[in-house]
Amino acid sequence: MSDFFEGSVPARLGKNVYEVDEGNSHIEVNQEIAKATGAGKVLVKVCPAHVYSEEPDGTISVEFAACLECGTCRAVAAPGLLKWHYPEGSMGVMFREG
Ligand code: SF4
């Protein structure tokens, strides 16, 4: 078996390197829509990196530094809920496998 298939998913993801653009999130959730509709719950469920979490008041917290840039949240977000763009320049995730 090649090295590509060895190790658990968390172990393989742990080899990624992140250049974090501190204070400059590439993800923004419209908190009014999230609170009024509960539409942010789907972001919490689908993100493989657990970037999103729901707070007791219905707002959605965003740990953008952990983003894998997979695009899943963009595909499922309700209209107007999410603003997402790739991190600037050489910022963001750098995959070491696959
Ligand atoms: S792009 Fe992927 S990893 Fe990044 S926040 Fe969206 S679902 Fe999570």
CSV table of C-alpha atoms and ligand atoms in Angstrom, one decimal:
chain,number,residue,atom,x,y,z
A,1,MET,CA,0.0,0.0,0.0
A,2,SER,CA,1.3,3.5,-0.8
A,3,ASP,CA,2.0,6.1,1.8
A,4,PHE,CA,-1.0,8.0,0.5
A,5,PHE,CA,-3.4,5.6,2.3
A,6,GLU,CA,-1.5,5.2,5.6
A,7,GLY,CA,-2.6,6.9,8.8
A,8,SER,CA,-5.9,8.1,10.2
A,9,VAL,CA,-7.7,11.1,8.7
A,10,PRO,CA,-6.9,13.2,11.7
A,11,ALA,CA,-3.3,12.2,11.6
A,12,ARG,CA,-3.1,13.1,7.9
A,13,LEU,CA,-4.9,16.4,8.4
A,14,GLY,CA,-2.5,17.1,11.2
A,15,LYS,CA,0.3,17.4,8.7
A,16,ASN,CA,-1.3,20.4,7.1
A,17,VAL,CA,0.3,23.8,7.7
A,18,TYR,CA,-1.8,27.0,8.2
A,19,GLU,CA,-0.7,30.5,7.5
A,20,VAL,CA,-3.3,32.5,9.6
A,21,ASP,CA,-4.2,36.0,8.5
A,22,GLU,CA,-4.8,37.1,12.0
A,23,GLY,CA,-7.7,39.6,12.3
A,24,ASN,CA,-8.7,39.2,8.7
A,25,SER,CA,-11.3,36.5,8.5
A,26,HIS,CA,-12.1,35.2,5.0
A,27,ILE,CA,-15.5,34.0,6.4
A,28,GLU,CA,-18.4,36.1,7.6
A,29,VAL,CA,-21.7,34.9,8.8
A,30,ASN,CA,-24.7,37.2,8.7
A,31,GLN,CA,-25.7,36.9,12.4
A,32,GLU,CA,-29.1,38.4,11.9
A,33,ILE,CA,-30.1,35.8,9.4
A,34,ALA,CA,-28.5,33.1,11.6
A,35,LYS,CA,-30.4,34.1,14.7
A,36,ALA,CA,-33.8,34.8,12.9
A,37,THR,CA,-33.9,31.6,10.9
A,38,GLY,CA,-31.6,29.0,12.5
A,39,ALA,CA,-29.9,28.6,9.1
A,40,GLY,CA,-26.5,28.6,10.6
A,41,LYS,CA,-27.0,25.1,12.1
A,42,VAL,CA,-26.3,23.6,8.7
A,43,LEU,CA,-22.9,25.2,8.7
A,44,VAL,CA,-22.1,23.6,12.0
A,45,LYS,CA,-23.2,20.2,10.7
A,46,VAL,CA,-21.4,20.2,7.4
A,47,CYS,CA,-18.0,21.7,8.0
A,48,PRO,CA,-15.4,18.9,8.3
A,49,ALA,CA,-13.0,21.2,10.1
A,50,HIS,CA,-15.5,22.3,12.8
A,51,VAL,CA,-15.0,26.0,11.9
A,52,TYR,CA,-18.5,26.9,12.9
A,53,SER,CA,-20.2,26.6,16.3
A,54,GLU,CA,-23.6,27.8,17.5
A,55,GLU,CA,-23.7,30.0,20.6
A,56,PRO,CA,-26.6,29.9,23.1
A,57,ASP,CA,-28.0,33.2,21.6
A,58,GLY,CA,-28.2,31.6,18.1
A,59,THR,CA,-25.2,33.4,16.7
A,60,ILE,CA,-22.5,31.4,14.8
A,61,SER,CA,-18.9,31.6,15.9
A,62,VAL,CA,-16.3,31.2,13.2
A,63,GLU,CA,-12.8,29.8,13.8
A,64,PHE,CA,-11.6,30.7,10.3
A,65,ALA,CA,-8.0,29.7,10.9
A,66,ALA,CA,-9.0,26.0,10.8
A,67,CYS,CA,-10.7,26.3,7.4
A,68,LEU,CA,-9.7,23.6,4.8
A,69,GLU,CA,-11.1,25.7,1.9
A,70,CYS,CA,-13.2,22.8,0.8
A,71,GLY,CA,-16.2,24.9,-0.2
A,72,THR,CA,-18.8,22.7,1.4
A,73,CYS,CA,-20.3,25.6,3.5
A,74,ARG,CA,-20.6,27.7,0.4
A,75,ALA,CA,-22.6,25.0,-1.3
A,76,VAL,CA,-25.2,24.6,1.4
A,77,ALA,CA,-25.5,28.1,3.0
A,78,ALA,CA,-28.9,29.8,2.7
A,79,PRO,CA,-28.9,32.9,0.5
A,80,GLY,CA,-27.3,35.9,2.2
A,81,LEU,CA,-26.1,33.9,5.2
A,82,LEU,CA,-22.4,33.6,4.3
A,83,LYS,CA,-19.7,35.7,2.8
A,84,TRP,CA,-16.7,33.6,1.9
A,85,HIS,CA,-13.6,34.2,-0.1
A,86,TYR,CA,-10.2,32.5,-0.3
A,87,PRO,CA,-7.6,33.8,2.1
A,88,GLU,CA,-5.3,36.5,0.7
A,89,GLY,CA,-2.0,35.6,-1.0
A,90,SER,CA,-0.2,32.7,0.6
A,91,MET,CA,-2.5,32.6,3.6
A,92,GLY,CA,-4.7,29.7,4.6
A,93,VAL,CA,-4.2,26.0,4.5
A,94,MET,CA,-1.3,24.2,2.8
A,95,PHE,CA,-2.0,20.6,2.3
A,96,ARG,CA,0.9,18.2,2.9
A,97,GLU,CA,-0.9,15.0,1.7
A,98,GLY,CA,-3.3,14.4,-1.2
B,1,SF4,S1,-14.7,25.9,3.3
B,1,SF4,FE1,-14.9,23.8,4.2
B,1,SF4,S2,-13.5,23.8,5.9
B,1,SF4,FE2,-13.8,25.9,5.3
B,1,SF4,S3,-15.4,26.7,6.6
B,1,SF4,FE3,-16.4,25.9,4.7
B,1,SF4,S4,-17.0,23.8,5.1
B,1,SF4,FE4,-15.5,24.4,6.7
